[in-house]
Amino acid sequence: MRIPFVPKNVMVQRDRFDFIQQYRGGGFMLIAGSIYWLLAFALTYVLDETILIKFYIWGGLLVPIIGILFFKLMKMKANPSQYSSLVGFASAITVCCFPVLLLVNELDSTKILPILCIINAAHLIILCWIHLEYLYFILVVVGECLSMFFIYSIPSEFVHFICLVWGLISLILGITIHINSKIPLKGYDYQIIDKVNSI
C-alpha cells in the first residue's frame, strides 16, 4: 500500500528495489512474530506464571529463528544488501529494551505484554520507510493504541488477550504484505535508478 505522504512517482535505487522484491516486503517476519504472540497466548493457560513471564520476556528471541525457517521453507533467495543490515538494527531495538521489560516485571508484571507490544510496534516504523509500505505504519498505530487500551482499560486478568489480538493482526497484515509484494511497490509509479551519478 502506497504511503500517502510519499510522492507517487518515487525514485528507487536498484539495490533497494531488489531488497523489497526478494524479501517480499518483510511480510514473512511479521508472520514469524505472530507465531510468538499466538504461542504466548496459548501458553498462558499451560505454564506456571513465573515461567510464563520469562517466556514473555525472552521468547521473542525465537522470532528471528522462525523467520529464517519461513524464509527457507518459502524458498526465498536474496542478495546481500545494506537494507538487510538496517532491518537488523531496527530489530535490535527490541533486544535493547530487555532491561525495560525486566524493570516492568519488578514494578507490575501484568504490564509486560502491553509494554512489549509497544516496543514491538515501534521497531516497525523503520520498515515502513525501507519497504515503502504503508501497512507497517498502520500496524504501528494499531499496536500503540491497542497497548494503551490494555494498560488503562482492560482488567489485568484479561491482559493476555493482547497476545491473541496483536498476533492475529500481525498474521493478517504479514500475509497481506507478502501477497501484495509479489508485485513490488504496488500503487507507486516508481522509477528504478541503476546508478547514482557522482560529482
mmCIF file of C-alpha atoms in Angstrom:
data_model
loop_
_atom_site.group_PDB
_atom_site.id
_atom_site.type_symbol
_atom_site.label_atom_id
_atom_site.label_comp_id
_atom_site.label_asym_id
_atom_site.label_seq_id
_atom_site.Cartn_x
_atom_site.Cartn_y
_atom_site.Cartn_z
ATOM 1 C CA MET A 1 0.000 0.000 0.000
ATOM 2 C CA ARG A 2 1.440 3.347 -1.037
ATOM 3 C CA ILE A 3 2.444 5.782 1.695
ATOM 4 C CA PRO A 4 0.158 8.825 1.181
ATOM 5 C CA PHE A 5 2.805 11.413 2.050
ATOM 6 C CA VAL A 6 5.425 9.923 -0.320
ATOM 7 C CA PRO A 7 5.261 11.053 -3.990
ATOM 8 C CA LYS A 8 3.592 8.501 -6.233
ATOM 9 C CA ASN A 9 6.358 8.798 -8.822
ATOM 10 C CA VAL A 10 9.063 7.838 -6.326
ATOM 11 C CA MET A 11 12.587 7.039 -7.495
ATOM 12 C CA VAL A 12 14.061 3.869 -6.010
ATOM 13 C CA GLN A 13 17.636 2.674 -6.237
ATOM 14 C CA ARG A 14 18.134 -0.748 -7.772
ATOM 15 C CA ASP A 15 19.513 -2.386 -4.589
ATOM 16 C CA ARG A 16 16.549 -1.134 -2.564
ATOM 17 C CA PHE A 17 14.057 -2.371 -5.175
ATOM 18 C CA ASP A 18 15.771 -5.769 -5.232
ATOM 19 C CA PHE A 19 15.646 -5.906 -1.430
ATOM 20 C CA ILE A 20 11.893 -5.176 -1.365
ATOM 21 C CA GLN A 21 11.255 -7.713 -4.104
ATOM 22 C CA GLN A 22 13.454 -10.502 -2.766
ATOM 23 C CA TYR A 23 12.289 -10.177 0.851
ATOM 24 C CA ARG A 24 8.653 -9.786 -0.247
ATOM 25 C CA GLY A 25 8.185 -6.640 1.830
ATOM 26 C CA GLY A 26 9.241 -8.442 5.012
ATOM 27 C CA GLY A 27 5.807 -9.995 5.498
ATOM 28 C CA PHE A 28 7.300 -13.357 6.451
ATOM 29 C CA MET A 29 8.884 -11.795 9.547
ATOM 30 C CA LEU A 30 5.521 -10.383 10.653
ATOM 31 C CA ILE A 31 4.115 -13.892 10.288
ATOM 32 C CA ALA A 32 7.017 -15.215 12.402
ATOM 33 C CA GLY A 33 6.285 -12.584 15.049
ATOM 34 C CA SER A 34 2.619 -13.533 15.083
ATOM 35 C CA ILE A 35 3.617 -17.127 15.911
ATOM 36 C CA TYR A 36 5.359 -15.868 19.073
ATOM 37 C CA TRP A 37 2.312 -13.812 20.140
ATOM 38 C CA LEU A 38 -0.206 -16.590 19.471
ATOM 39 C CA LEU A 39 2.048 -19.085 21.262
ATOM 40 C CA ALA A 40 2.304 -16.703 24.231
ATOM 41 C CA PHE A 41 -1.495 -16.565 24.373
ATOM 42 C CA ALA A 42 -1.809 -20.362 24.280
ATOM 43 C CA LEU A 43 0.908 -20.904 26.906
ATOM 44 C CA THR A 44 -0.916 -18.593 29.321
ATOM 45 C CA TYR A 45 -3.269 -21.494 30.001
ATOM 46 C CA VAL A 46 -0.471 -24.062 30.365
ATOM 47 C CA LEU A 47 2.612 -22.634 32.070
ATOM 48 C CA ASP A 48 3.214 -21.547 35.634
ATOM 49 C CA GLU A 49 3.183 -17.735 35.989
ATOM 50 C CA THR A 50 6.911 -17.478 36.799
ATOM 51 C CA ILE A 51 7.926 -19.495 33.726
ATOM 52 C CA LEU A 52 5.313 -17.725 31.624
ATOM 53 C CA ILE A 53 6.721 -14.273 32.403
ATOM 54 C CA LYS A 54 10.193 -15.492 31.422
ATOM 55 C CA PHE A 55 8.742 -16.689 28.124
ATOM 56 C CA TYR A 56 7.058 -13.310 27.569
ATOM 57 C CA ILE A 57 10.394 -11.530 28.066
ATOM 58 C CA TRP A 58 12.828 -13.908 26.368
ATOM 59 C CA GLY A 59 10.588 -15.864 23.976
ATOM 60 C CA GLY A 60 10.759 -13.097 21.382
ATOM 61 C CA LEU A 61 14.294 -14.264 20.600
ATOM 62 C CA LEU A 62 12.626 -17.156 18.765
ATOM 63 C CA VAL A 63 11.182 -14.762 16.152
ATOM 64 C CA PRO A 64 14.356 -14.407 14.017
ATOM 65 C CA ILE A 65 14.783 -18.197 14.068
ATOM 66 C CA ILE A 66 11.171 -18.758 12.979
ATOM 67 C CA GLY A 67 11.593 -16.028 10.345
ATOM 68 C CA ILE A 68 14.691 -17.708 8.876
ATOM 69 C CA LEU A 69 12.800 -21.025 8.766
ATOM 70 C CA PHE A 70 9.931 -19.369 6.895
ATOM 71 C CA PHE A 71 12.428 -17.760 4.507
ATOM 72 C CA LYS A 72 13.926 -21.184 3.751
ATOM 73 C CA LEU A 73 10.574 -23.012 3.549
ATOM 74 C CA MET A 74 9.221 -20.426 1.108
ATOM 75 C CA LYS A 75 12.396 -20.948 -0.972
ATOM 76 C CA MET A 76 13.098 -17.227 -0.976
ATOM 77 C CA LYS A 77 16.526 -16.001 -2.042
ATOM 78 C CA ALA A 78 18.111 -12.594 -1.569
ATOM 79 C CA ASN A 79 21.354 -10.834 -2.415
ATOM 80 C CA PRO A 80 23.429 -9.223 0.365
ATOM 81 C CA SER A 81 22.126 -5.715 0.936
ATOM 82 C CA GLN A 82 22.719 -2.681 3.116
ATOM 83 C CA TYR A 83 18.980 -2.672 3.801
ATOM 84 C CA SER A 84 19.078 -6.090 5.467
ATOM 85 C CA SER A 85 21.580 -4.627 7.927
ATOM 86 C CA LEU A 86 19.232 -1.709 8.562
ATOM 87 C CA VAL A 87 16.378 -4.119 9.267
ATOM 88 C CA GLY A 88 18.684 -5.953 11.666
ATOM 89 C CA PHE A 89 19.431 -2.704 13.511
ATOM 90 C CA ALA A 90 15.706 -1.941 13.716
ATOM 91 C CA SER A 91 15.046 -5.386 15.174
ATOM 92 C CA ALA A 92 17.793 -4.849 17.735
ATOM 93 C CA ILE A 93 15.590 -2.178 19.334
ATOM 94 C CA THR A 94 13.543 -4.933 20.961
ATOM 95 C CA VAL A 95 16.689 -6.588 22.369
ATOM 96 C CA CYS A 96 17.917 -3.248 23.756
ATOM 97 C CA CYS A 97 14.606 -2.883 25.587
ATOM 98 C CA PHE A 98 15.020 -6.072 27.659
ATOM 99 C CA PRO A 99 16.115 -4.002 30.701
ATOM 100 C CA VAL A 100 12.858 -2.061 30.391
ATOM 101 C CA LEU A 101 10.882 -5.313 30.450
ATOM 102 C CA LEU A 102 12.830 -6.535 33.491
ATOM 103 C CA LEU A 103 12.044 -3.253 35.261
ATOM 104 C CA VAL A 104 8.353 -3.501 34.344
ATOM 105 C CA ASN A 105 8.375 -7.056 35.698
ATOM 106 C CA GLU A 106 9.657 -5.742 39.028
ATOM 107 C CA LEU A 107 7.059 -2.953 39.184
ATOM 108 C CA ASP A 108 3.967 -4.641 37.726
ATOM 109 C CA SER A 109 4.289 -7.899 35.769
ATOM 110 C CA THR A 110 0.754 -7.536 34.359
ATOM 111 C CA LYS A 111 2.032 -4.651 32.185
ATOM 112 C CA ILE A 112 4.773 -6.685 30.464
ATOM 113 C CA LEU A 113 2.676 -7.706 27.453
ATOM 114 C CA PRO A 114 1.308 -4.221 26.610
ATOM 115 C CA ILE A 115 4.780 -2.681 27.019
ATOM 116 C CA LEU A 116 6.256 -5.435 24.844
ATOM 117 C CA CYS A 117 3.571 -4.719 22.241
ATOM 118 C CA ILE A 118 4.564 -1.015 22.236
ATOM 119 C CA ILE A 119 8.225 -1.935 21.738
ATOM 120 C CA ASN A 120 7.325 -4.433 19.021
ATOM 121 C CA ALA A 121 5.164 -1.912 17.172
ATOM 122 C CA ALA A 122 7.754 0.883 17.464
ATOM 123 C CA HIS A 123 10.503 -1.064 15.703
ATOM 124 C CA LEU A 124 8.252 -1.448 12.641
ATOM 125 C CA ILE A 125 8.423 2.291 11.856
ATOM 126 C CA ILE A 126 11.736 1.862 10.035
ATOM 127 C CA LEU A 127 10.225 -0.935 7.916
ATOM 128 C CA CYS A 128 7.565 1.475 6.663
ATOM 129 C CA TRP A 129 10.324 3.577 5.089
ATOM 130 C CA ILE A 130 12.552 0.705 3.914
ATOM 131 C CA HIS A 131 9.784 -1.200 2.123
ATOM 132 C CA LEU A 132 7.717 1.912 1.254
ATOM 133 C CA GLU A 133 4.744 0.016 2.690
ATOM 134 C CA TYR A 134 2.028 1.977 4.495
ATOM 135 C CA LEU A 135 0.624 -1.125 6.210
ATOM 136 C CA TYR A 136 3.617 -1.011 8.565
ATOM 137 C CA PHE A 137 2.655 2.488 9.666
ATOM 138 C CA ILE A 138 -0.936 1.339 10.223
ATOM 139 C CA LEU A 139 0.400 -1.594 12.247
ATOM 140 C CA VAL A 140 2.463 0.759 14.413
ATOM 141 C CA VAL A 141 -0.546 2.981 15.179
ATOM 142 C CA VAL A 142 -2.788 -0.012 15.911
ATOM 143 C CA GLY A 143 -0.145 -1.570 18.180
ATOM 144 C CA GLU A 144 0.366 1.618 20.186
ATOM 145 C CA CYS A 145 -3.387 2.228 20.604
ATOM 146 C CA LEU A 146 -4.034 -1.418 21.467
ATOM 147 C CA SER A 147 -1.321 -1.357 24.130
ATOM 148 C CA MET A 148 -2.661 1.805 25.762
ATOM 149 C CA PHE A 149 -6.163 0.297 25.744
ATOM 150 C CA PHE A 150 -4.921 -2.820 27.565
ATOM 151 C CA ILE A 151 -2.878 -0.772 30.027
ATOM 152 C CA TYR A 152 -5.631 1.647 31.054
ATOM 153 C CA SER A 153 -8.961 -0.036 30.273
ATOM 154 C CA ILE A 154 -8.668 -3.836 30.476
ATOM 155 C CA PRO A 155 -8.530 -5.626 33.875
ATOM 156 C CA SER A 156 -5.180 -7.299 34.496
ATOM 157 C CA GLU A 157 -6.654 -10.839 34.468
ATOM 158 C CA PHE A 158 -7.524 -10.369 30.774
ATOM 159 C CA VAL A 159 -4.267 -8.725 29.699
ATOM 160 C CA HIS A 160 -3.043 -11.895 27.943
ATOM 161 C CA PHE A 161 -5.727 -11.372 25.293
ATOM 162 C CA ILE A 162 -3.467 -8.693 23.806
ATOM 163 C CA CYS A 163 -1.348 -11.631 22.566
ATOM 164 C CA LEU A 164 -4.301 -13.051 20.669
ATOM 165 C CA VAL A 165 -5.380 -9.721 19.171
ATOM 166 C CA TRP A 166 -1.884 -8.485 18.263
ATOM 167 C CA GLY A 167 -0.901 -11.938 16.995
ATOM 168 C CA LEU A 168 -3.899 -12.133 14.648
ATOM 169 C CA ILE A 169 -3.403 -8.564 13.394
ATOM 170 C CA SER A 170 0.297 -9.254 12.718
ATOM 171 C CA LEU A 171 -0.575 -12.510 10.957
ATOM 172 C CA ILE A 172 -3.216 -10.930 8.711
ATOM 173 C CA LEU A 173 -1.075 -7.925 7.759
ATOM 174 C CA GLY A 174 2.016 -10.120 7.335
ATOM 175 C CA ILE A 175 0.176 -12.347 4.852
ATOM 176 C CA THR A 176 -1.283 -9.269 3.116
ATOM 177 C CA ILE A 177 2.153 -7.653 2.723
ATOM 178 C CA HIS A 178 3.639 -10.928 1.465
ATOM 179 C CA ILE A 179 0.896 -11.325 -1.155
ATOM 180 C CA ASN A 180 0.878 -7.662 -2.227
ATOM 181 C CA SER A 181 4.656 -7.518 -2.576
ATOM 182 C CA LYS A 182 4.547 -10.168 -5.296
ATOM 183 C CA ILE A 183 4.207 -7.022 -7.414
ATOM 184 C CA PRO A 184 6.716 -4.708 -5.674
ATOM 185 C CA LEU A 185 5.731 -1.110 -4.821
ATOM 186 C CA LYS A 186 2.121 -1.564 -5.816
ATOM 187 C CA GLY A 187 0.410 1.836 -6.031
ATOM 188 C CA TYR A 188 3.582 3.719 -6.972
ATOM 189 C CA ASP A 189 4.629 4.919 -10.430
ATOM 190 C CA TYR A 190 8.204 4.211 -9.445
ATOM 191 C CA GLN A 191 11.389 4.705 -11.404
ATOM 192 C CA ILE A 192 14.390 2.494 -10.701
ATOM 193 C CA ILE A 193 17.763 4.207 -10.520
ATOM 194 C CA ASP A 194 20.526 1.826 -11.531
ATOM 195 C CA LYS A 195 23.456 4.112 -10.795
ATOM 196 C CA VAL A 196 23.883 7.224 -8.686
ATOM 197 C CA ASN A 197 25.807 9.950 -10.529
ATOM 198 C CA SER A 198 28.919 11.025 -8.660
ATOM 199 C CA ILE A 199 30.242 14.594 -8.673
#
